[in-house]
GROMACS .gro file of C-alpha atoms in nm:
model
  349
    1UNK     CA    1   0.550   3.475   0.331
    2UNK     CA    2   0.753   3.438   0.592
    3UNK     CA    3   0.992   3.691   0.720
    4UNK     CA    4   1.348   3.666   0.726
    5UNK     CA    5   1.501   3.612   1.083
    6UNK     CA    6   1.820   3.770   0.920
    7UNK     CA    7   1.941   4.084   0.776
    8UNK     CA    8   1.814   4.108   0.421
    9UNK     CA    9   2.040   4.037   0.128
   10UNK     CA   10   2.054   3.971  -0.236
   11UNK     CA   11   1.855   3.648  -0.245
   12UNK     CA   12   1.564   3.758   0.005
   13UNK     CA   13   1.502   4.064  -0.228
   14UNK     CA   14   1.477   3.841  -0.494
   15UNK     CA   15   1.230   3.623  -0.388
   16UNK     CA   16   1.001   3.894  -0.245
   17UNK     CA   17   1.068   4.101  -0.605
   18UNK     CA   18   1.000   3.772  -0.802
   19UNK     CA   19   1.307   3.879  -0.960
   20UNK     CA   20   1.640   3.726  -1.080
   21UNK     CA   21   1.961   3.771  -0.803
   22UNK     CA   22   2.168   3.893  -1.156
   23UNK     CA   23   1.835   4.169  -1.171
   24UNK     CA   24   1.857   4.267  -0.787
   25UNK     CA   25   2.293   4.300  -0.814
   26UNK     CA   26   2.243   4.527  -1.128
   27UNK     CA   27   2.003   4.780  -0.976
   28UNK     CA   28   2.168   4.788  -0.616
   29UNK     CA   29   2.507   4.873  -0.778
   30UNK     CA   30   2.311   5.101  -1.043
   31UNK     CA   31   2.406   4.876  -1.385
   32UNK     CA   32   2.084   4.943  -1.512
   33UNK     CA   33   1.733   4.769  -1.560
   34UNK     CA   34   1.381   4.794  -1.676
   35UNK     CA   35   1.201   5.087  -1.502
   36UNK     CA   36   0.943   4.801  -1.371
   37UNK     CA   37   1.212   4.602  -1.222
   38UNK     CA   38   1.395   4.902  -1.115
   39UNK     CA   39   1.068   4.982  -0.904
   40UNK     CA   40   0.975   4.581  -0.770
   41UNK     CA   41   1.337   4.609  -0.601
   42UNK     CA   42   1.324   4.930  -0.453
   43UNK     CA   43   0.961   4.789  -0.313
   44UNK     CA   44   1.097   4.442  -0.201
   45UNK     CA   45   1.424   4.622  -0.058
   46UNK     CA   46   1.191   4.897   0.135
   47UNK     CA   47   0.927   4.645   0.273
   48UNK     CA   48   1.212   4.434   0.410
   49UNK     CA   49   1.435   4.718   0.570
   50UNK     CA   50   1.685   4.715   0.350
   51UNK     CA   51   1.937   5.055   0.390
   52UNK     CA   52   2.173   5.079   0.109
   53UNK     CA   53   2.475   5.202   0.184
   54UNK     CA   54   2.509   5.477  -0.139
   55UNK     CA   55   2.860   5.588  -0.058
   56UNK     CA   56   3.005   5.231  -0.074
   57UNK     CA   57   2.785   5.133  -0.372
   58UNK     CA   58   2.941   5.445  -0.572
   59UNK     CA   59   3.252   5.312  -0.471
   60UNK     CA   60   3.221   4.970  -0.604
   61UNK     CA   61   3.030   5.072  -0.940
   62UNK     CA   62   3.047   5.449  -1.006
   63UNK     CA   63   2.671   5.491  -0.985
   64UNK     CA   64   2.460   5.612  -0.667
   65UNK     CA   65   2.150   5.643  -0.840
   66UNK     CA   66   2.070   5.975  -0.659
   67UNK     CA   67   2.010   6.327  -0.846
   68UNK     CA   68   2.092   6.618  -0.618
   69UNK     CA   69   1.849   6.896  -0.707
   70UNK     CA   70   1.920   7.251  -0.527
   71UNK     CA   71   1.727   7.540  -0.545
   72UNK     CA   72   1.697   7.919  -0.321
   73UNK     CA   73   1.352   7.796  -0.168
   74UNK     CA   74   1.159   7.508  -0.157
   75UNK     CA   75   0.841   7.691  -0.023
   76UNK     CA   76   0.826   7.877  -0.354
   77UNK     CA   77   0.564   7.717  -0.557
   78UNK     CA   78   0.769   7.770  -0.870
   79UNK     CA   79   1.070   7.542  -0.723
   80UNK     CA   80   0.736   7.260  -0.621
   81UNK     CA   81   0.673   7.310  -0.989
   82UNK     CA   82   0.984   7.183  -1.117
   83UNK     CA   83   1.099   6.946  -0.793
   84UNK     CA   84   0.775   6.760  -0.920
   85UNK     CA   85   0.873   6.756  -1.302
   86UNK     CA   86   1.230   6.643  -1.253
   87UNK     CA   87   1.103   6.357  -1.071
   88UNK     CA   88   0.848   6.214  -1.273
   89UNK     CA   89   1.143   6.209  -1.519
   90UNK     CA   90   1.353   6.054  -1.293
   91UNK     CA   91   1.200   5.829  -1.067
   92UNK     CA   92   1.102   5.577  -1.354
   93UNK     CA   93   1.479   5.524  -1.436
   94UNK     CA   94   1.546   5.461  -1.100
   95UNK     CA   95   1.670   5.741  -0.956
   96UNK     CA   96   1.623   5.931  -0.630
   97UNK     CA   97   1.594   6.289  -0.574
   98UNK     CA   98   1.772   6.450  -0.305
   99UNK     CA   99   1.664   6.815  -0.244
  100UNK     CA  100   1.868   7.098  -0.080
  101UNK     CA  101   1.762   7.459  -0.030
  102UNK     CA  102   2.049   7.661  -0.046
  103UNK     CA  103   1.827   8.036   0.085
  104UNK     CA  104   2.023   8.180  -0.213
  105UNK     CA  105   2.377   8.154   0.005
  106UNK     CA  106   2.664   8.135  -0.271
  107UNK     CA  107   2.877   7.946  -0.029
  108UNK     CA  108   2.598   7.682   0.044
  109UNK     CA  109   2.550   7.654  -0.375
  110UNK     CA  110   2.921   7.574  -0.393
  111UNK     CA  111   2.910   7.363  -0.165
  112UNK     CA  112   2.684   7.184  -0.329
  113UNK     CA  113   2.860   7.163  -0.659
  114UNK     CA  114   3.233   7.064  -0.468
  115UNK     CA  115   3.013   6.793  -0.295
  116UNK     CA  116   2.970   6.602  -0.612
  117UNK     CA  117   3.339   6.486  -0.567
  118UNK     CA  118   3.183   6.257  -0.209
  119UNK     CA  119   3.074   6.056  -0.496
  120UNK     CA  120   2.688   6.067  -0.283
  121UNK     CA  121   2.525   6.163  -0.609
  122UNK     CA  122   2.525   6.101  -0.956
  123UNK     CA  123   2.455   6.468  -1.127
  124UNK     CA  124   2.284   6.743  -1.009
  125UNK     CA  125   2.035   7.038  -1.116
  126UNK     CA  126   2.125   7.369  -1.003
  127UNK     CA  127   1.920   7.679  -0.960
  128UNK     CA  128   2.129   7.969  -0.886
  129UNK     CA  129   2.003   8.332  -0.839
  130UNK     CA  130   2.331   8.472  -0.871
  131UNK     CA  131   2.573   8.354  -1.066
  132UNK     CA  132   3.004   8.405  -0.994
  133UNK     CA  133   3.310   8.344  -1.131
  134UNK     CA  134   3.383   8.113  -0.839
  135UNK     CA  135   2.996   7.927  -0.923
  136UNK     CA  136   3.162   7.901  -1.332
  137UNK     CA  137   3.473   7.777  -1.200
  138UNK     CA  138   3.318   7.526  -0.941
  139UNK     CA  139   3.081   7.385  -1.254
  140UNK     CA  140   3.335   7.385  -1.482
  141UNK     CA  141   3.581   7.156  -1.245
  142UNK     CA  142   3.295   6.962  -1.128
  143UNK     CA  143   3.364   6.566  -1.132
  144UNK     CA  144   2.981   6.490  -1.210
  145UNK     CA  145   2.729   6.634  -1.459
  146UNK     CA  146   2.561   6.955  -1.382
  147UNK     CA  147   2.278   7.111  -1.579
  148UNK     CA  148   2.189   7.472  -1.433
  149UNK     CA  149   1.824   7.641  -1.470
  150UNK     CA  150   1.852   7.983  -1.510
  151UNK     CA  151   2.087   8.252  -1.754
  152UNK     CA  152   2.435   8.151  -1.740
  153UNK     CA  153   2.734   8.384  -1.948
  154UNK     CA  154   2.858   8.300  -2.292
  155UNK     CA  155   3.147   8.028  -2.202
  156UNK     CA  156   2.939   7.830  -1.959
  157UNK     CA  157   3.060   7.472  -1.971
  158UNK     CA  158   2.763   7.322  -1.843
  159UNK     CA  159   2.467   7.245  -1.982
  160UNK     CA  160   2.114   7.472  -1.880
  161UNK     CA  161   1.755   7.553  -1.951
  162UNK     CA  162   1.658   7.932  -1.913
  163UNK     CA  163   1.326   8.112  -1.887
  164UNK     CA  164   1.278   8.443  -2.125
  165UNK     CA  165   1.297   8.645  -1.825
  166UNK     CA  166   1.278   8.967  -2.051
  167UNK     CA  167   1.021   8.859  -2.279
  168UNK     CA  168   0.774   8.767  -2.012
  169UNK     CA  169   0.830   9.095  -1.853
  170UNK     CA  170   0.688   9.315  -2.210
  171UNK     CA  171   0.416   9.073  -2.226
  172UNK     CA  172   0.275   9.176  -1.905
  173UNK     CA  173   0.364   9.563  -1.975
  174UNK     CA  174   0.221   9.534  -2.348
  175UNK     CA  175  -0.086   9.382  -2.198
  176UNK     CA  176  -0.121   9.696  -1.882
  177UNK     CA  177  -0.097   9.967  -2.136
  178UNK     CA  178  -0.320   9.810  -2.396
  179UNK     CA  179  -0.587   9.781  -2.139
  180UNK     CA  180  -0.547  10.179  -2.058
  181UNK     CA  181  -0.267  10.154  -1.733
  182UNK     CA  182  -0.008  10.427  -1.768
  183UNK     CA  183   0.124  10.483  -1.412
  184UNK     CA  184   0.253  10.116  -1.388
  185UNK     CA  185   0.471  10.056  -1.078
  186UNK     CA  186   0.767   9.742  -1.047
  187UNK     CA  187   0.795   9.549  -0.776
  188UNK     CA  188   1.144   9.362  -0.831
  189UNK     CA  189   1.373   9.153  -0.620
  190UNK     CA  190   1.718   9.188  -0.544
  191UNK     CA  191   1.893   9.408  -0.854
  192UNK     CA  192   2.208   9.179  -0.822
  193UNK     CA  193   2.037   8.849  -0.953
  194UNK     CA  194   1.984   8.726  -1.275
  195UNK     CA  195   1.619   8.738  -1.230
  196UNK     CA  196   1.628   9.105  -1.065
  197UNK     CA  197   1.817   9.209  -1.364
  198UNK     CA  198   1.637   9.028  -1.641
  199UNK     CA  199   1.289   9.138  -1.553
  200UNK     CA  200   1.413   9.491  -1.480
  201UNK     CA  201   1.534   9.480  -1.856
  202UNK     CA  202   1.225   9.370  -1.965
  203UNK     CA  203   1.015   9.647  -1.758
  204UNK     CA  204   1.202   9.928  -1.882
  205UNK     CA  205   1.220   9.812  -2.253
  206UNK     CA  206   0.867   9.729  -2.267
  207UNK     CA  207   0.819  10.121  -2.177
  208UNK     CA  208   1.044  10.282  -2.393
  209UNK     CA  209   0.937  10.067  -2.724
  210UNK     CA  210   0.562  10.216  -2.595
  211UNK     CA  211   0.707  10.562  -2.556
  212UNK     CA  212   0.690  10.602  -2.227
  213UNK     CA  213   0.967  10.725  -1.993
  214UNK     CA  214   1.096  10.480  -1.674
  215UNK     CA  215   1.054  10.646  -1.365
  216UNK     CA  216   1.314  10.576  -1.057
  217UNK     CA  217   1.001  10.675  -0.842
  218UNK     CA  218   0.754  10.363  -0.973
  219UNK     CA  219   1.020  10.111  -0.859
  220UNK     CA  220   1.045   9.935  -0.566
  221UNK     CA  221   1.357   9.652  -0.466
  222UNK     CA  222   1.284   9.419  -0.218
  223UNK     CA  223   1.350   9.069  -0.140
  224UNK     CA  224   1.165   8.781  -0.285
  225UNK     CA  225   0.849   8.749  -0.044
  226UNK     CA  226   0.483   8.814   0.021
  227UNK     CA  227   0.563   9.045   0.290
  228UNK     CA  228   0.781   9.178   0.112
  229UNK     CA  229   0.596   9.268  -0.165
  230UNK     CA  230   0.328   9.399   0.076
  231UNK     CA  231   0.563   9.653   0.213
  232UNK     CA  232   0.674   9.756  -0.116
  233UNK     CA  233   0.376   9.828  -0.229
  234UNK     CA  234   0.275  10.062   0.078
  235UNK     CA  235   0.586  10.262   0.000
  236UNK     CA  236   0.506  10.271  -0.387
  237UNK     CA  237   0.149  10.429  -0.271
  238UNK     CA  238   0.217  10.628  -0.044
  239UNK     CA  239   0.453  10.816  -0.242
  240UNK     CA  240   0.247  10.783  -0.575
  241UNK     CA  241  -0.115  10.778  -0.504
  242UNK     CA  242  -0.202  10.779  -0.887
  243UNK     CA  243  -0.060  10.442  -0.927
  244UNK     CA  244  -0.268  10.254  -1.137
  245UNK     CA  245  -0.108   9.918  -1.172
  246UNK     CA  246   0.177   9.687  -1.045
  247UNK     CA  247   0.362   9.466  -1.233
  248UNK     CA  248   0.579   9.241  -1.002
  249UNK     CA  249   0.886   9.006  -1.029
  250UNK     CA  250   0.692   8.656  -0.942
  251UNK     CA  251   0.413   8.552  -0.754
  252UNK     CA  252   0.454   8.618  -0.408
  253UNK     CA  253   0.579   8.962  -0.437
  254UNK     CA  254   0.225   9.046  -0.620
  255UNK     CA  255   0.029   8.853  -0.391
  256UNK     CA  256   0.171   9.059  -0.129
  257UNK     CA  257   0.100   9.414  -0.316
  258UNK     CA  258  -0.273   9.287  -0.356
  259UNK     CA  259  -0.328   9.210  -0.002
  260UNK     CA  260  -0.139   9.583   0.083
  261UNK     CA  261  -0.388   9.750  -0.198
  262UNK     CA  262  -0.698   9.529  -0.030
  263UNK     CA  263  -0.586   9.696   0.299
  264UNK     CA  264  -0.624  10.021   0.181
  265UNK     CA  265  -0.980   9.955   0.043
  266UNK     CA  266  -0.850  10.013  -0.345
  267UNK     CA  267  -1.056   9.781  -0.562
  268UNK     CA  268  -0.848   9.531  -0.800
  269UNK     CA  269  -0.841   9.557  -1.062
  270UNK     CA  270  -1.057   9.884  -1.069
  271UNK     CA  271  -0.820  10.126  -0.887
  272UNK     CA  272  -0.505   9.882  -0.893
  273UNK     CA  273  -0.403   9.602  -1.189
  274UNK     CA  274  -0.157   9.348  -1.075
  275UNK     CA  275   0.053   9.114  -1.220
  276UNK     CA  276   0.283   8.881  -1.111
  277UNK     CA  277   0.549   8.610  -1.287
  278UNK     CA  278   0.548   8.236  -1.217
  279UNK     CA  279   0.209   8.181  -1.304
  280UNK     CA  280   0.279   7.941  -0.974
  281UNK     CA  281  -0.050   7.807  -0.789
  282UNK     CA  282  -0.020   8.134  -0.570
  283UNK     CA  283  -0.170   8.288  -0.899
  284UNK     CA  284  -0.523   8.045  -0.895
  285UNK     CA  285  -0.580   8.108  -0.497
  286UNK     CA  286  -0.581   8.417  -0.497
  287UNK     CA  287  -0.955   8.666  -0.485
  288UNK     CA  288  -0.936   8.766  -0.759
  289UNK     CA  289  -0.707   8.534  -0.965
  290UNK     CA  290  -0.385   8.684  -1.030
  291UNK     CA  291  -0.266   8.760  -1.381
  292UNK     CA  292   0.115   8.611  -1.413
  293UNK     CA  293   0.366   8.518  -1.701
  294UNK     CA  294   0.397   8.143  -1.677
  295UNK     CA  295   0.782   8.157  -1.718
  296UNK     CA  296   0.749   7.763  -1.738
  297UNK     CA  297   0.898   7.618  -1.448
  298UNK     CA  298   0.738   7.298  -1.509
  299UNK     CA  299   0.882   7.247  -1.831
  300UNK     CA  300   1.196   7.384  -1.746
  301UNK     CA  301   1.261   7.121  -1.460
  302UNK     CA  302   1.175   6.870  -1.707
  303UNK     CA  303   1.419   6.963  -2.005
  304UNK     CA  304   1.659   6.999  -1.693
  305UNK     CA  305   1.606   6.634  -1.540
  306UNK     CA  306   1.653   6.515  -1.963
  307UNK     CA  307   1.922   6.728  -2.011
  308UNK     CA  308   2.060   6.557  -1.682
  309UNK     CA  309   2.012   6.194  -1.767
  310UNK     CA  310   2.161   6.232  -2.127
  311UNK     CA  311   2.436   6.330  -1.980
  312UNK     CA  312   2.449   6.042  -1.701
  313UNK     CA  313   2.390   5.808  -1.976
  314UNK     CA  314   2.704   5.863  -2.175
  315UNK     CA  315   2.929   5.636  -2.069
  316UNK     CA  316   3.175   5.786  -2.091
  317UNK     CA  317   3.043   6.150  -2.269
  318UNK     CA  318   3.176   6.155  -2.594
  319UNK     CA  319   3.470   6.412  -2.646
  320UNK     CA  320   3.431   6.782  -2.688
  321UNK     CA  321   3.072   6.696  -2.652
  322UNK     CA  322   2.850   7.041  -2.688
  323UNK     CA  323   2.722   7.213  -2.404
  324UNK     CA  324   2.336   7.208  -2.448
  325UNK     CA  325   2.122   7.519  -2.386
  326UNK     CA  326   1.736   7.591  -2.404
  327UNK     CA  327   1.570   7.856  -2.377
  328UNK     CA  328   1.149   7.831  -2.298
  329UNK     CA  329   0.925   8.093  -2.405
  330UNK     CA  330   0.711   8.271  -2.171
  331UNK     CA  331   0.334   8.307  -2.230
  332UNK     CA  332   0.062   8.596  -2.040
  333UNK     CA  333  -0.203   8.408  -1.833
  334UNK     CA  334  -0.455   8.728  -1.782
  335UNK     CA  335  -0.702   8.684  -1.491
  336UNK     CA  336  -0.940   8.914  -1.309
  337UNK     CA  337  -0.643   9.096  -1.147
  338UNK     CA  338  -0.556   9.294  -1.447
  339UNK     CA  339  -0.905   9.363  -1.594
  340UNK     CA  340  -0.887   9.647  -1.823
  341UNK     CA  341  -1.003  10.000  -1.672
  342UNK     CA  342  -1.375  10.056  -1.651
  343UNK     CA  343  -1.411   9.658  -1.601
  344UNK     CA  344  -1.438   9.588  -1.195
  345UNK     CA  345  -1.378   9.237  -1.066
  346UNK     CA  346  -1.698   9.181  -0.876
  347UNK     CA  347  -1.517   9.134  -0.554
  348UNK     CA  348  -1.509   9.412  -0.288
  349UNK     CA  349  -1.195   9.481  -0.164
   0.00000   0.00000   0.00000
């Protein structure tokens, strides 16, 4: 085929898409079409240099076909997780994902949300560490849809899929004292996040309903890190040689306090258990495995990305309609890292 010697338009897409004009019009302006034609457009468009211009396309039809998703970190494998999900849900229906990592800044999260009014995207999926009054009032006065993972309070007017933050926390204590642990340290990150708070909760609980007392001594605050967690644990062992196992608030903090327990020659999970939360791919590269609480991120990014295009698809949503909340249940992945006492890993530290 020959190529154009203009700027592309309408009818050139067509012919290289093998598609009807009426088919190229209704996906450029976001009217809807079969996922296949959706897809032999955005191709034909692409290998032709076509730019659409979003901003004026929203204009003319409502519809950008973008999803803004924004999360603290997109390093963390748990974020990868669901960034991958939502777009396998989305990308078939046409849409694009547009990603912004907001380093857990509550000014760069509103932002976010007020930026829905530029009409540059359709809806967006929110992952907030910390939740305000000003993030509740942003949501609620939000001119597109919003669905939030994570815990949001009663009175939320947004829709949002939540891990079992709690749960997953007394699964991994339950399974440290069944296998003989009793000095059983926390790593956590910051106490003034949902997460920090949750698996706190769940530490402590899981204790108490075992009888045993929580000590301020075996718990560490730190950011979310590996170095973090690292440092943390140092401090925890320095000041509590007798430590026998670490329980930690996701994946990269306890990847970090197995690398600071490798460095001081203790054996895991001989001298020192550890588990993490995430259950991220942090948790299979690491010697030995890590144990973690899958908290579901996966799944959670794709009830999110549903939740999301339900609510795009109501044209317009139907009055009073419910806000929609899930919740997904946690599950305890044991690996060699947790191995119950008397049972070595087989790897030196």
């Amino acid at each position: 085929m020959m190529a154009s010697s203009g700027p592309p338009t309408v009818e050139t897409i067509a012919q290289r898409a093998g598609v009807s004009i009426a088919s190229v019009s209704r996906v450029m302006n976001g009217h809807g079409a079969r996922p296949d034609t959706v897809r032999r457009v955005e191709r034909a468009a692409a290998e032709l240099g076509y730019v659409p211009n979003a901003v004026a396309r929203s204009l003319k039809g409502g519809r950008t076909r973008q999803i803004t998703f924004a999360m603290q970190d997109i390093g963390n494998p748990a974020y990868v997780s669901m960034f991958r999900e939502i777009q396998a849900v989305t990308r078939p229906l046409g849409y694009r994902l547009l990603l912004h990592s907001t380093d857990a800044d509550a000014a760069a999260e509103l932002g976010v949300v007020r930026s829905l009014a530029d009409r540059t995207s359709d809806g967006l999926i929110l992952c907030p560490i910390r939740v305000t009054d000003e993030h509740l009032t942003a949501m609620r006065e939000a001119v597109r849809p919003i669905v939030v993972i994570g815990s949001l309070p009663e009175g939320a007017t947004v829709d949002s899929v939540r891990a079992d933050s709690v749960s997953g926390a007394a699964l991994a204590l339950r399974h440290l004292l069944e296998s003989g642990r009793r000095r059983i340290a926390f790593i956590n990150g910051p106490a003034d996040t949902v997460p920090g708070r949750n698996r706190l909760l769940g530490y402590e609980k899981a204790l108490r309903d075992a009888g045993v007392t929580p000590e301020r001594g075996l718990t560490e605050t730190t950011e979310f890190g590996i170095e973090a967690g690292a440092a943390a644990a140092h401090r925890l062992l320095d000041a509590d040689p007798a430590i026998d196992s670490v329980f930690c608030a996701n994946d990269q903090l306890a990847l970090g306090a197995a690398h600071a327990a490798q460095d001081r020659g203790l054996d895991i999970p001989g001298d020192l258990a550890v588990i993490g939360m995430d259950d991220s791919e942090l948790a299979r590269a690491s010697r030995p495995l890590l144990s973690s609480v899958d908290l579901g991120s996966a799944e959670r990014g794709r009830i999110a990305a549903r939740m999301l295009v339900a609510r795009l698809e109501e044209s317009p949503p139907p009055p009073g309609s419910p806000v929609r909340c899930e919740t997904v249940a946690p599950r305890l992945v044991v690996r060699g890292s947790s191995s119950p006492l008397g049972v070595g890993s087989g790897i030196p530290a």
